[in-house]
């Protein structure tokens, strides 16, 4: 987020997460509007703006230099962590 803030415009956390959510789920505008509580045009404009801002970060490297040596990374998907899936069928 600091990198996005250095581009000059203030960062809206909600709009940033909406854009990231759209990248993951690729929802239609009506579903985004229902999920995030804005109208379709606001969602579309915010996603386009934040994707452009994220795209500008492409030239920068992701660096993990300042992490403590004992830092560990774990995958948080259903391969490594057991999850209970929601089902509508009681059987």
Short mmCIF file of N, CA, C and O in Angstrom, two decimals:
data_model
loop_
_atom_site.label_atom_id
_atom_site.label_comp_id
_atom_site.label_asym_id
_atom_site.label_seq_id
_atom_site.Cartn_x
_atom_site.Cartn_y
_atom_site.Cartn_z
N UNK A 1 0.81 -1.18 0.00
CA UNK A 1 0.00 0.00 0.00
C UNK A 1 0.86 1.25 0.00
O UNK A 1 0.47 2.25 -0.59
N UNK A 2 2.00 1.18 0.65
CA UNK A 2 2.89 2.34 0.64
C UNK A 2 3.35 2.67 -0.77
O UNK A 2 3.46 3.84 -1.13
N UNK A 3 3.60 1.63 -1.57
CA UNK A 3 4.01 1.86 -2.95
C UNK A 3 2.91 2.54 -3.76
O UNK A 3 3.17 3.41 -4.58
N UNK A 4 1.67 2.14 -3.51
CA UNK A 4 0.56 2.79 -4.19
C UNK A 4 0.40 4.24 -3.73
O UNK A 4 0.12 5.13 -4.53
N UNK A 5 0.62 4.48 -2.45
CA UNK A 5 0.49 5.84 -1.92
C UNK A 5 1.57 6.76 -2.47
O UNK A 5 1.34 7.96 -2.63
N UNK A 6 2.72 6.20 -2.81
CA UNK A 6 3.81 7.02 -3.35
C UNK A 6 3.52 7.48 -4.78
O UNK A 6 4.22 8.33 -5.30
N UNK A 7 2.48 6.94 -5.40
CA UNK A 7 2.11 7.37 -6.74
C UNK A 7 1.40 8.72 -6.73
O UNK A 7 1.10 9.25 -7.78
N UNK A 8 1.10 9.25 -5.57
CA UNK A 8 0.55 10.60 -5.47
C UNK A 8 -0.90 10.66 -5.04
O UNK A 8 -1.31 11.62 -4.41
N UNK A 9 -1.68 9.67 -5.37
CA UNK A 9 -3.10 9.66 -5.01
C UNK A 9 -3.28 8.94 -3.67
O UNK A 9 -2.57 7.99 -3.38
N UNK A 10 -4.26 9.38 -2.86
CA UNK A 10 -4.52 8.65 -1.63
C UNK A 10 -5.06 7.25 -1.92
O UNK A 10 -5.68 7.03 -2.97
N UNK A 11 -4.82 6.34 -1.02
CA UNK A 11 -5.24 4.95 -1.21
C UNK A 11 -6.48 4.67 -0.39
O UNK A 11 -6.51 4.91 0.81
N UNK A 12 -7.52 4.16 -1.03
CA UNK A 12 -8.72 3.69 -0.35
C UNK A 12 -8.57 2.18 -0.16
O UNK A 12 -8.51 1.43 -1.15
N UNK A 13 -8.50 1.75 1.07
CA UNK A 13 -8.30 0.33 1.35
C UNK A 13 -9.45 -0.49 0.80
O UNK A 13 -9.26 -1.55 0.20
N UNK A 14 -10.67 0.02 0.95
CA UNK A 14 -11.84 -0.71 0.47
C UNK A 14 -11.80 -0.89 -1.05
O UNK A 14 -12.06 -1.96 -1.57
N UNK A 15 -11.44 0.17 -1.76
CA UNK A 15 -11.37 0.08 -3.22
C UNK A 15 -10.21 -0.82 -3.67
O UNK A 15 -10.33 -1.55 -4.65
N UNK A 16 -9.11 -0.77 -2.96
CA UNK A 16 -7.98 -1.64 -3.28
C UNK A 16 -8.38 -3.10 -3.13
O UNK A 16 -8.13 -3.92 -4.01
N UNK A 17 -9.01 -3.44 -2.01
CA UNK A 17 -9.43 -4.82 -1.79
C UNK A 17 -10.53 -5.24 -2.76
O UNK A 17 -10.60 -6.41 -3.15
N UNK A 18 -11.37 -4.30 -3.17
CA UNK A 18 -12.38 -4.62 -4.17
C UNK A 18 -11.70 -5.00 -5.49
O UNK A 18 -12.10 -5.96 -6.15
N UNK A 19 -10.67 -4.26 -5.88
CA UNK A 19 -9.95 -4.57 -7.12
C UNK A 19 -9.25 -5.93 -7.02
O UNK A 19 -9.29 -6.73 -7.96
N UNK A 20 -8.64 -6.20 -5.88
CA UNK A 20 -7.97 -7.49 -5.69
C UNK A 20 -8.99 -8.63 -5.70
O UNK A 20 -8.77 -9.69 -6.28
N UNK A 21 -10.13 -8.39 -5.08
CA UNK A 21 -11.22 -9.38 -5.06
C UNK A 21 -11.70 -9.66 -6.48
O UNK A 21 -11.95 -10.80 -6.86
N UNK A 22 -11.83 -8.60 -7.28
CA UNK A 22 -12.27 -8.77 -8.67
C UNK A 22 -11.26 -9.60 -9.46
O UNK A 22 -11.64 -10.44 -10.26
N UNK A 23 -9.97 -9.36 -9.22
CA UNK A 23 -8.95 -10.15 -9.90
C UNK A 23 -9.07 -11.63 -9.55
O UNK A 23 -8.86 -12.50 -10.39
N UNK A 24 -9.43 -11.91 -8.32
CA UNK A 24 -9.54 -13.30 -7.86
C UNK A 24 -10.84 -13.96 -8.35
O UNK A 24 -10.83 -15.06 -8.86
N UNK A 25 -11.96 -13.25 -8.18
CA UNK A 25 -13.27 -13.86 -8.45
C UNK A 25 -13.84 -13.53 -9.83
O UNK A 25 -14.70 -14.25 -10.31
N UNK A 26 -13.41 -12.42 -10.43
CA UNK A 26 -13.88 -11.96 -11.73
C UNK A 26 -15.41 -11.88 -11.75
O UNK A 26 -16.07 -12.43 -12.62
N UNK A 27 -15.96 -11.20 -10.75
CA UNK A 27 -17.41 -11.06 -10.63
C UNK A 27 -17.96 -10.03 -11.61
O UNK A 27 -17.25 -9.10 -12.00
N UNK A 28 -19.24 -10.16 -11.94
CA UNK A 28 -19.89 -9.15 -12.76
C UNK A 28 -20.19 -7.93 -11.90
O UNK A 28 -20.17 -8.00 -10.67
N UNK A 29 -20.46 -6.79 -12.54
CA UNK A 29 -20.63 -5.53 -11.82
C UNK A 29 -21.76 -5.58 -10.80
O UNK A 29 -21.65 -5.00 -9.72
N UNK A 30 -22.85 -6.25 -11.13
CA UNK A 30 -23.97 -6.32 -10.20
C UNK A 30 -23.60 -7.06 -8.92
O UNK A 30 -23.99 -6.67 -7.82
N UNK A 31 -22.81 -8.12 -9.06
CA UNK A 31 -22.37 -8.87 -7.88
C UNK A 31 -21.40 -8.03 -7.05
O UNK A 31 -21.47 -8.04 -5.81
N UNK A 32 -20.51 -7.29 -7.71
CA UNK A 32 -19.59 -6.41 -6.98
C UNK A 32 -20.36 -5.34 -6.22
O UNK A 32 -20.04 -5.04 -5.07
N UNK A 33 -21.36 -4.74 -6.89
CA UNK A 33 -22.14 -3.69 -6.24
C UNK A 33 -22.84 -4.22 -5.00
O UNK A 33 -22.87 -3.56 -3.96
N UNK A 34 -23.37 -5.43 -5.09
CA UNK A 34 -24.03 -6.02 -3.93
C UNK A 34 -23.07 -6.35 -2.81
O UNK A 34 -23.34 -6.13 -1.63
N UNK A 35 -21.90 -6.86 -3.17
CA UNK A 35 -20.91 -7.24 -2.17
C UNK A 35 -20.30 -6.03 -1.46
O UNK A 35 -20.08 -6.05 -0.25
N UNK A 36 -20.00 -4.98 -2.22
CA UNK A 36 -19.24 -3.85 -1.67
C UNK A 36 -20.10 -2.64 -1.31
O UNK A 36 -19.60 -1.69 -0.72
N UNK A 37 -21.38 -2.64 -1.69
CA UNK A 37 -22.29 -1.58 -1.26
C UNK A 37 -22.20 -0.29 -2.06
O UNK A 37 -22.61 0.76 -1.58
N UNK A 38 -21.68 -0.35 -3.28
CA UNK A 38 -21.64 0.81 -4.16
C UNK A 38 -22.40 0.46 -5.43
O UNK A 38 -22.70 -0.71 -5.68
N UNK A 39 -22.66 1.46 -6.27
CA UNK A 39 -23.32 1.16 -7.54
C UNK A 39 -22.32 0.59 -8.54
O UNK A 39 -21.11 0.63 -8.31
N UNK A 40 -22.84 0.08 -9.66
CA UNK A 40 -21.99 -0.60 -10.64
C UNK A 40 -20.92 0.31 -11.23
O UNK A 40 -19.77 -0.10 -11.40
N UNK A 41 -21.29 1.56 -11.54
CA UNK A 41 -20.33 2.49 -12.14
C UNK A 41 -19.19 2.80 -11.18
O UNK A 41 -18.02 2.84 -11.57
N UNK A 42 -19.50 3.01 -9.91
CA UNK A 42 -18.46 3.27 -8.92
C UNK A 42 -17.51 2.09 -8.80
O UNK A 42 -16.29 2.27 -8.76
N UNK A 43 -18.05 0.88 -8.79
CA UNK A 43 -17.21 -0.31 -8.71
C UNK A 43 -16.33 -0.42 -9.94
O UNK A 43 -15.12 -0.66 -9.83
N UNK A 44 -16.91 -0.24 -11.13
CA UNK A 44 -16.14 -0.33 -12.37
C UNK A 44 -15.02 0.69 -12.41
O UNK A 44 -13.87 0.36 -12.72
N UNK A 45 -15.35 1.95 -12.07
CA UNK A 45 -14.33 3.01 -12.10
C UNK A 45 -13.22 2.77 -11.09
O UNK A 45 -12.04 2.97 -11.38
N UNK A 46 -13.59 2.31 -9.89
CA UNK A 46 -12.59 2.06 -8.85
C UNK A 46 -11.67 0.92 -9.25
O UNK A 46 -10.45 0.99 -9.07
N UNK A 47 -12.23 -0.14 -9.81
CA UNK A 47 -11.42 -1.29 -10.22
C UNK A 47 -10.46 -0.89 -11.33
O UNK A 47 -9.27 -1.22 -11.30
N UNK A 48 -10.95 -0.15 -12.31
CA UNK A 48 -10.08 0.30 -13.40
C UNK A 48 -8.95 1.17 -12.87
O UNK A 48 -7.79 1.02 -13.26
N UNK A 49 -9.28 2.08 -11.95
CA UNK A 49 -8.25 2.97 -11.39
C UNK A 49 -7.18 2.17 -10.64
O UNK A 49 -5.98 2.37 -10.84
N UNK A 50 -7.61 1.26 -9.77
CA UNK A 50 -6.65 0.54 -8.94
C UNK A 50 -5.86 -0.50 -9.74
O UNK A 50 -4.70 -0.76 -9.44
N UNK A 51 -6.46 -1.06 -10.77
CA UNK A 51 -5.68 -1.98 -11.62
C UNK A 51 -4.60 -1.24 -12.38
O UNK A 51 -3.50 -1.75 -12.56
N UNK A 52 -4.89 -0.02 -12.82
CA UNK A 52 -3.86 0.79 -13.47
C UNK A 52 -2.74 1.10 -12.49
O UNK A 52 -1.55 1.06 -12.84
N UNK A 53 -3.11 1.41 -11.25
CA UNK A 53 -2.09 1.73 -10.24
C UNK A 53 -1.26 0.51 -9.89
O UNK A 53 -0.04 0.60 -9.71
N UNK A 54 -1.89 -0.65 -9.79
CA UNK A 54 -1.16 -1.89 -9.52
C UNK A 54 -0.23 -2.22 -10.69
O UNK A 54 0.91 -2.64 -10.50
N UNK A 55 -0.72 -2.01 -11.91
CA UNK A 55 0.08 -2.29 -13.10
C UNK A 55 1.34 -1.44 -13.13
O UNK A 55 2.39 -1.88 -13.58
N UNK A 56 1.27 -0.21 -12.63
CA UNK A 56 2.44 0.66 -12.61
C UNK A 56 3.54 0.13 -11.68
O UNK A 56 4.69 0.51 -11.81
N UNK A 57 3.17 -0.73 -10.75
CA UNK A 57 4.15 -1.30 -9.83
C UNK A 57 4.95 -2.43 -10.46
O UNK A 57 5.89 -2.94 -9.86
N UNK A 58 4.59 -2.83 -11.67
CA UNK A 58 5.24 -3.97 -12.31
C UNK A 58 6.75 -3.80 -12.43
O UNK A 58 7.50 -4.76 -12.29
N UNK A 59 7.19 -2.59 -12.69
CA UNK A 59 8.63 -2.36 -12.88
C UNK A 59 9.43 -2.53 -11.59
O UNK A 59 10.63 -2.75 -11.62
N UNK A 60 8.76 -2.44 -10.45
CA UNK A 60 9.47 -2.58 -9.18
C UNK A 60 9.60 -4.05 -8.82
O UNK A 60 8.75 -4.87 -9.12
N UNK A 61 10.66 -4.37 -8.16
CA UNK A 61 10.85 -5.72 -7.67
C UNK A 61 10.20 -5.88 -6.31
O UNK A 61 10.15 -4.95 -5.52
N UNK A 62 9.75 -7.07 -6.05
CA UNK A 62 9.27 -7.39 -4.71
C UNK A 62 10.48 -7.85 -3.91
O UNK A 62 11.14 -8.81 -4.27
N UNK A 63 10.76 -7.12 -2.87
CA UNK A 63 11.96 -7.43 -2.08
C UNK A 63 11.57 -7.75 -0.66
O UNK A 63 10.72 -7.10 -0.07
N UNK A 64 12.21 -8.72 -0.11
CA UNK A 64 11.95 -9.16 1.26
C UNK A 64 13.23 -9.04 2.09
O UNK A 64 13.53 -9.88 2.92
N UNK A 65 14.00 -7.97 1.86
CA UNK A 65 15.29 -7.79 2.52
C UNK A 65 15.19 -7.54 4.02
O UNK A 65 16.02 -7.99 4.78
N UNK A 66 14.18 -6.81 4.44
CA UNK A 66 14.13 -6.34 5.82
C UNK A 66 13.40 -7.28 6.77
O UNK A 66 13.07 -6.89 7.88
N UNK A 67 13.17 -8.49 6.36
CA UNK A 67 12.48 -9.44 7.23
C UNK A 67 13.47 -10.07 8.20
O UNK A 67 14.62 -10.30 7.86
N UNK A 68 13.02 -10.36 9.41
CA UNK A 68 13.90 -11.06 10.35
C UNK A 68 14.28 -12.44 9.81
O UNK A 68 13.52 -13.05 9.07
N UNK A 69 15.45 -12.95 10.18
CA UNK A 69 15.90 -14.23 9.64
C UNK A 69 15.02 -15.41 10.02
O UNK A 69 15.01 -16.42 9.35
N UNK A 70 14.24 -15.30 11.09
CA UNK A 70 13.39 -16.42 11.51
C UNK A 70 11.98 -16.33 10.94
O UNK A 70 11.09 -17.05 11.36
N UNK A 71 11.75 -15.47 9.94
CA UNK A 71 10.45 -15.34 9.31
C UNK A 71 10.13 -16.59 8.52
O UNK A 71 10.97 -17.11 7.80
N UNK A 72 8.89 -17.08 8.65
CA UNK A 72 8.46 -18.27 7.93
C UNK A 72 7.23 -17.94 7.11
O UNK A 72 6.40 -17.13 7.50
N UNK A 73 7.11 -18.55 5.96
CA UNK A 73 5.96 -18.36 5.09
C UNK A 73 5.19 -19.67 5.03
O UNK A 73 5.75 -20.74 4.92
N UNK A 74 3.88 -19.55 5.09
CA UNK A 74 3.01 -20.72 5.02
C UNK A 74 1.96 -20.50 3.94
O UNK A 74 1.42 -19.41 3.80
N UNK A 75 1.65 -21.54 3.22
CA UNK A 75 0.56 -21.46 2.26
C UNK A 75 -0.77 -21.51 2.99
O UNK A 75 -0.97 -22.32 3.89
N UNK A 76 -1.67 -20.65 2.64
CA UNK A 76 -2.99 -20.64 3.28
C UNK A 76 -4.06 -20.97 2.25
O UNK A 76 -4.92 -20.18 1.93
N UNK A 77 -3.98 -22.17 1.73
CA UNK A 77 -5.01 -22.64 0.83
C UNK A 77 -5.51 -23.98 1.35
O UNK A 77 -5.06 -24.47 2.37
N UNK A 78 -6.45 -24.56 0.67
CA UNK A 78 -7.03 -25.81 1.18
C UNK A 78 -6.13 -27.02 0.95
O UNK A 78 -6.48 -28.12 1.34
N UNK A 79 -4.96 -26.81 0.36
CA UNK A 79 -4.00 -27.90 0.25
C UNK A 79 -3.27 -28.06 1.57
O UNK A 79 -3.01 -29.16 2.03
N UNK A 80 -2.94 -26.94 2.22
CA UNK A 80 -2.16 -26.96 3.45
C UNK A 80 -3.00 -26.82 4.72
O UNK A 80 -2.56 -27.16 5.80
N UNK A 81 -4.20 -26.26 4.59
CA UNK A 81 -5.05 -26.01 5.75
C UNK A 81 -6.40 -26.65 5.49
O UNK A 81 -7.02 -26.41 4.45
N UNK A 82 -6.85 -27.46 6.42
CA UNK A 82 -8.15 -28.08 6.24
C UNK A 82 -9.25 -27.03 6.39
O UNK A 82 -9.20 -26.19 7.28
N UNK A 83 -10.23 -27.08 5.52
CA UNK A 83 -11.34 -26.14 5.59
C UNK A 83 -12.65 -26.89 5.42
O UNK A 83 -12.73 -27.89 4.72
N UNK A 84 -13.66 -26.38 6.05
CA UNK A 84 -15.00 -26.95 5.93
C UNK A 84 -15.74 -26.15 4.87
O UNK A 84 -15.89 -24.94 5.00
N UNK A 85 -16.18 -26.80 3.82
CA UNK A 85 -16.88 -26.12 2.76
C UNK A 85 -18.36 -26.00 3.09
O UNK A 85 -18.96 -26.92 3.62
N UNK A 86 -18.93 -24.85 2.74
CA UNK A 86 -20.33 -24.61 2.96
C UNK A 86 -21.14 -25.41 1.93
O UNK A 86 -20.79 -25.44 0.76
N UNK A 87 -22.19 -26.04 2.37
CA UNK A 87 -23.05 -26.78 1.46
C UNK A 87 -24.50 -26.46 1.75
O UNK A 87 -24.88 -26.24 2.90
N UNK A 88 -25.30 -26.42 0.74
CA UNK A 88 -26.73 -26.16 0.90
C UNK A 88 -27.50 -27.47 0.98
O UNK A 88 -28.68 -27.48 1.30
N UNK A 89 -26.86 -28.58 0.67
CA UNK A 89 -27.51 -29.88 0.68
C UNK A 89 -27.19 -30.58 2.00
O UNK A 89 -26.03 -30.85 2.30
N UNK A 90 -28.21 -30.87 2.82
CA UNK A 90 -27.93 -31.46 4.14
C UNK A 90 -27.48 -32.91 4.09
O UNK A 90 -27.10 -33.47 5.09
N UNK A 91 -27.48 -33.57 2.94
CA UNK A 91 -27.14 -34.98 2.89
C UNK A 91 -25.70 -35.25 2.94
O UNK A 91 -24.74 -34.83 2.97
#
